[in-house]
Amino acid sequence: MNNSDRGSFSGKIAIVLATAGSAVGLGNVWRFPYMAGENGGATFIVIYFVCILLLGIPGMLSEFIVGRHGGSNAARSYDKMSKGGLWRLVGYLGILTSLIILGFYAVVAGWCLQYLFASIAGQLNGDAAYVKDYFATFSSDALRPVLWGVAFVVITHLVVVRGVRSGIERASKLLMPILLILLIVIVIASCMLPGAMEGVWFLLKPDFSKVTGRVMLDALGQAFFSLSLGTACLCTYASYYAKETNLLYAAGQIALLDTLIAILAGLMIFPAAASVGVNPDSGPSLIFITLPSVFQQAFAAMPLVGYVVGVMFYALLVFAALTSTISMHEIGTAFFTEELHLPRRRSAWVITIAASLICIFCSLSVGACDIQVMGMALLDFCDQLTANFMLPLGGMLTCLFVGWFVPKALVKDEFTNQGTLNHRFFELYLFAVRFVCPVCIVMIFLHQLGVI
Ligand code: TRP
C-alpha cells in the first residue's frame, strides 16, 4: 500500500493537534495526579520534568524519525530503516503494549463516561463521604463499569474505522483548546477553596530526601505514558506526517502542552483534596473522589455554573481519553491492515475484541472479582507492567536503534528535513539517544531490581 492510500494529515496545525490529542488524556488528568500523590508531590514533579527533557523529547524525536521515514505501520517502519533484521520486534512490542494499555485505559475512560452521565443527572451531589462512597459503590458493581469500559472501546473502534483524516483530526482540533481553558477555570476555583494552600505547597515544595528508586521509576514511567512514548504510537502517527514537518519543533510543542496540562490537573486536584480532606495518596480513585466536591463547593454560590462546569469537564475528559484511545487502536489496526492484508474494518475488530477482553478482566479486578497478579489487582498490574517496564524498554530500544544502528546521515536527513532545517541541536540529540537515554533507563531498571 503506498503512502497516498493511507491518507495523511491535512495541515501543520492538524498534525501537532492530533499527536497532542494522543498525548493529552487520562495520563495527564487521572494518572499524573495520582502518581504525584503517591510519590510525594513536588519531588516527583521535579524528577518528572527531568525525564521529559532528557529522555522524553529525544525519545519522541526518535519515534518521529523512524515513523516518517518508514511511512507505514510500526513494524515495517523499523524494517525499512534497518533493512530487515530483528528490529521489527520493537514494532511488535509496541503493538502489544498499546493493546494492553488500551484494555485498562478503557476501564478508567468508562468511569469517566459514567461520571459524565451521573453529573448530567445531578447524582454526584453530596458531602465528601457521599462522593467517596459513590465511587466505591459504582466501581465494585459487577456489570456497569464493565459495560462502560467495553462501550468505550467500541466508540474508539467506530472512530478508527472512519479513517485517519476525518476521525482523529476533527476531534482533536476543536476540543483541546476548550479543555485547556476549562482546566484553568477549575484550577482557579479549586485554589480558592478554604484550606487549599496546603495542596498547592504539596506541589511546589520538593523534599529531595524522599527520592527513592521507586519515585524515579514512577516518574520515568509516567513521562513515557503521558507522551504516548514507547509503543511506536508516535511512530505510527509520524508515518502520516508531511516531509516539511519540523520534528524537533513538534516534539517540543507537544511535550510542553502535555506537561502544562498535567501540572494544571495537579493544581486542580491537590488544593481541592486538601480542602475536602482527601488523602493525596488515594490511588487511582483520587480524581473521582475529589472532583465532584470541587464542582459543588467551589461554585456553591452559583450552583448552575458548577453544574455546567462539571458536565463540560467530564465531557471533555471523555474526548481527551478518546483521542488517546484512538491512537492506541490505530497502531494495531494499521499493522494488521498493512501486514496481514486484512480489510481495515476487520483489523479494527481484531483489536477491539482483544482490548475488550482485557478491559473486562481489568474492570472486574477492581470491582466484583478478586483477580490478582503478583499481589496487585489486574488493572494495577497492567498499568505498572506497561508504564514502568514495557514503555521505557520500547523507548530505549528505539533510541538505541536510531542512535547506533541507523546510518547517521539518514537520521540527520530526517532531523533536518533533507538539510533544509537548522541542525544546531543534532549532535546534542544524537548524544542523548546514544548515551543519556539508554544509560539512565538501564540504571533506573537496575536500581529497581536492587542490582545498584
Ligand atoms: N498519552 C496518553 C495519555 O496521557 C495515553 C496514550 C495514548 C499512550 N497513546 C499511548 C500511552 C501510547 C502509551 C502509549 O493519556
Coordinates of C-alpha atoms and ligand atoms in Angstrom, one line a residue:
M1 CA 0.0 0.0 0.0
N2 CA 1.5 3.3 -0.9
N3 CA 1.5 6.4 1.1
S4 CA -1.3 8.2 -0.6
D5 CA -3.7 5.3 0.1
R6 CA -3.0 5.6 3.8
G7 CA -4.2 9.2 3.9
S8 CA -2.2 12.0 5.6
F9 CA -2.9 14.8 7.9
S10 CA -4.0 18.0 6.2
G11 CA -2.1 20.9 7.7
K12 CA 0.7 21.6 10.1
I13 CA -1.6 22.5 12.9
A14 CA -3.7 19.3 12.5
I15 CA -0.6 17.2 12.9
V16 CA 0.5 18.8 16.1
L17 CA -3.0 18.7 17.4
A18 CA -3.7 15.1 16.5
T19 CA -0.4 13.9 18.1
A20 CA -1.1 16.2 21.0
G21 CA -4.6 14.6 21.2
S22 CA -2.9 11.3 21.6
A23 CA -0.5 12.6 24.3
V24 CA -3.1 14.5 26.3
G25 CA -5.6 12.2 28.0
L26 CA -6.2 10.4 31.2
G27 CA -2.5 10.2 31.6
N28 CA -2.4 13.9 32.4
V29 CA -5.6 14.3 34.3
W30 CA -6.1 11.0 36.1
R31 CA -2.7 9.3 36.2
F32 CA -0.4 12.2 36.8
P33 CA -2.1 13.5 39.9
Y34 CA -2.4 10.0 41.4
M35 CA 1.2 9.2 40.7
A36 CA 2.4 12.5 42.1
G37 CA 0.2 12.0 45.1
E38 CA 1.7 8.6 45.9
N39 CA 5.2 9.8 45.4
G40 CA 5.4 12.9 47.5
G41 CA 4.1 15.6 45.1
A42 CA 6.8 18.2 44.3
T43 CA 9.7 15.8 44.4
F44 CA 8.1 13.6 41.9
I45 CA 7.3 16.5 39.7
V46 CA 10.9 17.7 39.5
I47 CA 12.1 14.3 38.5
Y48 CA 9.2 14.0 36.0
F49 CA 10.4 17.3 34.4
V50 CA 13.9 15.9 34.1
C51 CA 12.6 12.7 32.5
I52 CA 10.6 14.7 29.9
L53 CA 13.5 16.9 29.0
L54 CA 16.3 14.3 28.9
L55 CA 14.5 11.2 27.8
G56 CA 11.1 12.1 26.6
I57 CA 11.9 14.7 23.9
P58 CA 14.8 12.7 22.4
G59 CA 12.6 9.6 22.5
M60 CA 9.7 11.3 20.8
L61 CA 12.1 12.6 18.1
S62 CA 13.4 9.1 17.5
E63 CA 9.9 7.6 17.0
F64 CA 9.1 10.5 14.7
I65 CA 12.2 9.9 12.7
V66 CA 11.6 6.2 12.3
G67 CA 7.9 6.7 11.5
R68 CA 8.2 9.4 9.0
H69 CA 11.0 7.7 7.2
G70 CA 9.1 4.4 7.1
G71 CA 5.8 5.9 6.2
S72 CA 4.0 2.7 7.3
N73 CA 2.9 0.7 10.3
A74 CA 5.3 0.4 13.2
A75 CA 6.9 -2.9 12.4
R76 CA 7.5 -2.2 8.8
S77 CA 8.9 1.3 9.6
Y78 CA 11.6 -0.3 11.7
D79 CA 12.3 -2.8 8.9
K80 CA 12.7 -0.1 6.4
M81 CA 15.4 1.7 8.4
S82 CA 17.3 -1.4 9.3
K83 CA 17.0 -3.3 6.1
G84 CA 15.4 -6.3 7.8
G85 CA 16.6 -7.9 11.0
L86 CA 15.2 -8.2 14.4
W87 CA 14.3 -4.5 14.9
R88 CA 10.8 -5.1 13.7
L89 CA 10.4 -6.8 17.1
V90 CA 10.4 -3.4 18.6
G91 CA 7.4 -2.6 16.5
Y92 CA 5.7 -5.8 17.7
L93 CA 6.5 -5.0 21.3
G94 CA 4.9 -1.6 20.7
I95 CA 1.7 -3.1 19.2
L96 CA 1.4 -5.5 22.2
T97 CA 2.0 -2.7 24.7
S98 CA -0.6 -0.4 23.2
L99 CA -3.1 -3.2 23.2
I100 CA -2.7 -3.8 26.9
I101 CA -2.8 -0.1 27.6
L102 CA -6.0 0.2 25.6
G103 CA -7.6 -2.5 27.7
F104 CA -7.0 -1.0 31.1
Y105 CA -7.3 2.6 29.9
A106 CA -10.8 1.9 28.7
V107 CA -11.8 0.9 32.2
V108 CA -10.9 4.4 33.5
A109 CA -12.3 6.1 30.4
G110 CA -15.5 4.1 31.2
W111 CA -15.5 5.5 34.7
C112 CA -15.3 9.0 33.1
L113 CA -18.3 8.2 30.9
Q114 CA -20.3 7.1 34.0
Y115 CA -19.3 10.3 35.8
L116 CA -20.4 12.3 32.7
F117 CA -23.9 10.8 32.8
A118 CA -24.1 10.9 36.6
S119 CA -23.2 14.6 36.6
I120 CA -25.8 15.3 33.9
A121 CA -28.3 13.6 36.1
G122 CA -27.1 15.5 39.2
Q123 CA -26.3 12.3 41.1
L124 CA -22.9 13.4 42.3
N125 CA -24.1 16.0 44.8
G126 CA -23.4 15.3 48.4
D127 CA -20.7 15.7 51.0
A128 CA -17.2 14.3 50.8
A129 CA -18.2 11.0 52.3
Y130 CA -21.0 10.5 49.9
V131 CA -18.7 11.3 46.9
K132 CA -16.2 8.7 48.1
D133 CA -18.9 6.2 48.7
Y134 CA -20.4 6.8 45.2
F135 CA -17.1 5.8 43.6
A136 CA -16.7 2.7 45.8
T137 CA -20.2 1.5 45.1
F138 CA -20.1 2.2 41.4
S139 CA -16.7 0.7 40.7
S140 CA -17.4 -2.5 42.6
D141 CA -20.6 -3.1 40.7
A142 CA -20.3 -6.3 38.6
L143 CA -21.8 -5.0 35.4
R144 CA -22.0 -1.3 35.0
P145 CA -18.2 -0.4 34.9
V146 CA -17.6 -3.3 32.6
L147 CA -20.2 -2.2 30.2
W148 CA -19.0 1.4 30.2
G149 CA -15.4 0.2 29.5
V150 CA -16.4 -2.0 26.6
A151 CA -18.6 0.8 25.3
F152 CA -15.6 3.0 25.2
V153 CA -13.6 0.5 23.2
V154 CA -16.4 0.2 20.7
I155 CA -16.7 4.0 20.4
T156 CA -13.0 4.1 19.7
H157 CA -13.5 1.4 17.1
L158 CA -16.2 3.4 15.3
V159 CA -13.9 6.4 15.0
V160 CA -10.9 4.4 13.9
V161 CA -12.7 2.7 11.0
R162 CA -13.8 6.0 9.7
G163 CA -10.2 6.7 8.8
V164 CA -7.4 8.9 9.9
R165 CA -8.3 12.2 8.5
S166 CA -11.9 12.6 9.3
G167 CA -11.9 10.8 12.6
I168 CA -8.8 11.8 14.5
E169 CA -8.2 15.2 13.1
R170 CA -11.6 16.8 13.5
A171 CA -12.0 15.6 17.1
S172 CA -8.7 16.9 18.4
K173 CA -8.7 20.3 16.6
L174 CA -11.8 21.5 18.3
L175 CA -11.7 20.2 21.8
M176 CA -8.1 20.7 23.0
P177 CA -8.2 24.5 23.4
I178 CA -11.6 24.3 25.2
L179 CA -10.2 21.7 27.7
L180 CA -7.2 24.0 28.4
I181 CA -9.4 26.9 29.2
L182 CA -11.8 24.9 31.3
L183 CA -8.9 23.5 33.3
I184 CA -7.6 27.0 34.1
V185 CA -11.1 28.0 35.3
I186 CA -11.3 24.9 37.6
V187 CA -7.7 25.5 38.9
I188 CA -8.7 29.0 40.0
A189 CA -11.9 27.8 41.6
S190 CA -10.1 24.9 43.4
C191 CA -7.3 27.2 44.7
M192 CA -9.9 29.5 46.3
L193 CA -11.4 26.7 48.5
P194 CA -10.7 27.0 52.2
G195 CA -7.5 25.2 53.2
A196 CA -6.5 24.8 49.6
M197 CA -3.0 26.3 50.1
E198 CA -1.7 23.1 51.8
G199 CA -2.4 21.3 48.5
V200 CA -0.5 24.0 46.5
W201 CA 2.5 23.6 48.8
F202 CA 2.4 19.9 48.3
L203 CA 3.0 20.5 44.6
L204 CA 5.6 23.2 45.0
K205 CA 8.0 22.2 47.9
P206 CA 10.2 19.4 46.9
D207 CA 11.8 17.3 49.6
F208 CA 14.8 15.5 48.0
S209 CA 15.3 13.3 51.0
K210 CA 12.3 11.4 49.7
V211 CA 13.8 10.4 46.4
T212 CA 13.9 6.6 46.1
G213 CA 14.3 4.2 43.2
R214 CA 10.6 3.8 43.2
V215 CA 9.9 7.5 42.8
M216 CA 12.3 7.6 39.8
L217 CA 10.8 4.6 38.1
D218 CA 7.3 6.0 38.6
A219 CA 8.4 9.4 37.2
L220 CA 10.0 7.7 34.2
G221 CA 7.0 5.6 33.5
Q222 CA 4.7 8.5 33.9
A223 CA 6.7 10.6 31.5
F224 CA 6.6 7.9 28.8
F225 CA 3.0 7.1 29.4
S226 CA 2.0 10.8 29.2
L227 CA 3.9 11.4 26.0
S228 CA 2.5 8.2 24.4
L229 CA 6.1 7.2 24.1
G230 CA 7.5 3.7 23.8
T231 CA 4.8 1.8 21.9
A232 CA 5.6 3.1 18.4
C233 CA 2.4 5.1 18.7
L234 CA 4.2 8.3 17.8
C235 CA 6.0 6.4 15.1
T236 CA 2.6 5.3 13.6
Y237 CA 1.3 8.9 13.7
A238 CA 4.6 10.3 12.3
S239 CA 4.2 8.0 9.3
Y240 CA 1.3 10.3 8.3
Y241 CA 3.5 13.4 8.7
A242 CA 4.4 15.6 5.7
K243 CA 8.1 15.9 4.6
E244 CA 8.1 19.5 5.7
T245 CA 7.1 19.0 9.3
N246 CA 9.7 20.2 11.7
L247 CA 10.1 17.2 14.0
L248 CA 12.1 18.9 16.8
Y249 CA 9.6 21.7 16.9
A250 CA 6.6 19.3 17.0
A251 CA 8.2 17.2 19.8
G252 CA 8.9 20.3 21.9
Q253 CA 5.5 21.8 21.4
I254 CA 3.7 18.6 22.3
A255 CA 5.9 17.9 25.4
L256 CA 5.2 21.4 26.6
L257 CA 1.5 21.3 26.1
D258 CA 1.3 17.8 27.7
T259 CA 3.3 18.9 30.7
L260 CA 1.3 22.1 31.1
I261 CA -2.0 20.1 31.2
A262 CA -0.6 17.7 33.7
I263 CA 0.5 20.5 36.0
L264 CA -2.8 22.2 35.7
A265 CA -4.5 18.9 36.6
G266 CA -2.3 18.7 39.7
L267 CA -3.2 22.2 40.6
M268 CA -6.8 21.4 40.2
I269 CA -6.8 18.2 42.3
F270 CA -4.4 18.7 45.2
P271 CA -5.8 22.0 46.6
A272 CA -9.3 20.6 46.4
A273 CA -8.2 17.3 48.0
A274 CA -6.6 19.3 50.9
S275 CA -9.7 21.3 51.3
V276 CA -12.2 18.4 51.4
G277 CA -9.9 16.1 53.3
V278 CA -9.0 13.5 50.7
N279 CA -5.5 12.0 51.0
P280 CA -3.1 12.7 48.1
D281 CA -2.2 9.1 48.0
S282 CA -5.6 7.7 47.4
G283 CA -4.5 5.9 44.3
P284 CA -6.5 5.5 41.0
S285 CA -9.7 6.8 42.6
L286 CA -8.1 10.2 43.5
I287 CA -9.7 12.4 40.8
F288 CA -13.1 10.6 41.1
I289 CA -13.4 11.2 44.8
T290 CA -12.2 14.8 44.6
L291 CA -13.6 16.5 41.6
P292 CA -17.4 16.2 42.4
S293 CA -16.7 18.2 45.6
V294 CA -14.9 20.9 43.7
F295 CA -17.8 21.4 41.3
Q296 CA -20.2 21.7 44.3
Q297 CA -18.2 23.6 46.8
A298 CA -16.2 26.0 44.7
F299 CA -19.3 27.0 42.9
A300 CA -21.6 26.8 45.9
A301 CA -22.9 30.4 45.4
M302 CA -23.7 29.6 41.7
P303 CA -24.9 26.0 41.5
L304 CA -25.8 26.3 37.9
V305 CA -22.3 27.3 36.9
G306 CA -21.0 24.4 39.0
Y307 CA -23.3 22.1 37.2
V308 CA -22.3 23.3 33.7
V309 CA -18.6 23.3 34.5
G310 CA -18.8 19.8 35.9
V311 CA -20.7 18.4 32.9
M312 CA -18.4 20.1 30.4
F313 CA -15.3 18.9 32.3
Y314 CA -16.3 15.2 32.2
A315 CA -17.4 15.6 28.6
L316 CA -14.0 17.0 27.6
L317 CA -12.2 14.4 29.7
V318 CA -14.1 11.7 27.8
F319 CA -13.0 13.3 24.5
A320 CA -9.4 13.7 25.6
A321 CA -9.4 10.0 26.5
L322 CA -11.0 9.1 23.2
T323 CA -8.2 10.9 21.1
S324 CA -5.8 8.8 23.2
T325 CA -7.5 5.5 22.8
I326 CA -7.8 6.2 19.0
S327 CA -4.1 6.4 18.8
M328 CA -3.6 3.2 20.7
H329 CA -6.1 1.5 18.5
E330 CA -4.6 2.9 15.3
I331 CA -1.2 1.2 16.0
G332 CA -2.6 -2.3 15.8
T333 CA -5.2 -1.5 13.1
A334 CA -2.6 -0.1 10.8
F335 CA -0.4 -3.1 11.5
F336 CA -3.0 -5.8 10.7
T337 CA -4.2 -3.9 7.6
E338 CA -0.8 -3.5 6.1
E339 CA 1.0 -6.6 7.2
L340 CA -1.7 -9.2 7.1
H341 CA -3.7 -7.5 4.3
L342 CA -6.9 -7.7 6.2
P343 CA -9.5 -5.1 5.3
R344 CA -9.2 -2.1 7.7
R345 CA -12.6 -2.8 9.3
R346 CA -11.6 -6.4 10.1
S347 CA -8.3 -5.4 11.5
A348 CA -10.0 -2.9 13.7
W349 CA -12.3 -5.6 15.0
V350 CA -9.4 -7.8 16.0
I351 CA -8.0 -5.0 18.2
T352 CA -11.4 -4.1 19.5
I353 CA -12.2 -7.7 20.6
A354 CA -8.8 -8.3 22.2
A355 CA -8.9 -4.9 24.0
S356 CA -12.5 -5.5 25.2
L357 CA -11.4 -8.8 26.8
I358 CA -8.5 -7.1 28.7
C359 CA -10.9 -4.4 29.7
I360 CA -13.5 -6.8 31.1
F361 CA -10.9 -8.6 33.3
C362 CA -9.2 -5.4 34.4
S363 CA -12.5 -3.8 35.3
L364 CA -13.7 -6.9 37.3
S365 CA -10.3 -7.0 39.1
V366 CA -11.0 -3.7 40.9
G367 CA -14.6 -4.4 41.4
A368 CA -16.6 -7.6 41.6
C369 CA -13.9 -10.2 41.3
D370 CA -10.5 -10.6 43.0
I371 CA -8.2 -11.1 40.0
Q372 CA -4.7 -10.5 41.2
V373 CA -1.3 -10.8 39.5
M374 CA 1.9 -10.5 41.7
G375 CA -0.1 -9.2 44.6
M376 CA -1.8 -6.4 42.6
A377 CA -5.3 -6.1 41.0
L378 CA -5.0 -7.0 37.3
L379 CA -5.7 -3.3 36.4
D380 CA -2.8 -2.1 38.5
F381 CA -0.6 -4.8 37.2
C382 CA -1.3 -3.9 33.6
D383 CA -0.7 -0.3 34.4
Q384 CA 2.6 -1.0 36.2
L385 CA 3.8 -3.5 33.7
T386 CA 3.3 -1.2 30.7
A387 CA 4.2 2.2 32.1
N388 CA 7.1 1.2 34.3
F389 CA 8.6 -1.6 32.2
M390 CA 7.3 -2.0 28.6
L391 CA 7.3 1.6 27.6
P392 CA 10.7 2.5 28.9
L393 CA 12.1 -0.6 27.3
G394 CA 10.4 0.2 24.0
G395 CA 11.6 3.8 24.1
M396 CA 15.1 2.7 25.0
L397 CA 15.3 0.3 22.1
T398 CA 14.1 2.9 19.7
C399 CA 16.8 5.3 20.9
L400 CA 19.5 2.6 20.6
F401 CA 18.2 1.8 17.2
V402 CA 18.3 5.4 15.9
G403 CA 21.5 6.2 17.8
W404 CA 23.6 3.2 16.9
F405 CA 22.1 1.2 14.0
V406 CA 20.6 3.6 11.5
P407 CA 23.2 5.4 9.4
K408 CA 23.9 8.8 10.8
A409 CA 23.4 10.6 7.5
L410 CA 19.9 9.2 7.2
V411 CA 19.0 10.3 10.8
K412 CA 20.3 13.7 10.0
D413 CA 18.4 13.9 6.8
E414 CA 15.1 13.3 8.7
F415 CA 16.1 15.6 11.6
T416 CA 16.9 18.5 9.3
N417 CA 14.3 17.7 6.5
Q418 CA 16.9 16.9 4.0
G419 CA 19.2 19.6 5.1
T420 CA 16.7 22.4 4.8
L421 CA 16.4 23.0 8.6
N422 CA 18.9 24.2 11.1
H423 CA 20.9 21.3 12.6
R424 CA 22.2 23.1 15.7
F425 CA 20.7 20.5 18.0
F426 CA 21.5 17.4 16.0
E427 CA 24.7 16.4 17.8
L428 CA 23.0 17.1 21.2
Y429 CA 20.1 14.9 20.1
L430 CA 22.5 12.1 19.0
F431 CA 24.3 12.2 22.3
A432 CA 21.1 11.9 24.1
V433 CA 19.8 8.9 22.2
R434 CA 23.2 7.2 22.1
F435 CA 24.2 7.6 25.8
V436 CA 21.8 9.6 28.0
C437 CA 18.6 7.7 27.4
P438 CA 19.9 4.1 27.4
V439 CA 22.2 4.7 30.4
C440 CA 19.5 6.4 32.5
I441 CA 16.8 3.9 31.8
V442 CA 19.1 0.9 32.4
M443 CA 20.3 2.5 35.7
I444 CA 16.7 3.0 36.9
F445 CA 15.8 -0.6 36.0
L446 CA 18.9 -2.0 37.7
H447 CA 18.3 0.1 40.8
Q448 CA 14.8 -1.1 41.0
L449 CA 16.0 -4.7 40.7
G450 CA 18.3 -4.0 43.6
V451 CA 21.5 -4.5 41.5
I452 CA 22.8 -1.0 42.0
Ligands
TRP1 N1 -0.5 9.6 26.5 C1 -1.9 9.3 26.7 C2 -2.3 9.9 28.0 O1 -1.6 10.6 28.6 C3 -2.0 7.8 26.7 C4 -1.6 7.1 25.5 C5 -2.1 7.3 24.2 C6 -0.5 6.2 25.4 N2 -1.4 6.5 23.4 C7 -0.4 5.9 24.0 C8 0.4 5.8 26.3 C9 0.6 5.0 23.6 C10 1.4 4.9 25.9 C11 1.5 4.6 24.5 O2 -3.4 9.7 28.4

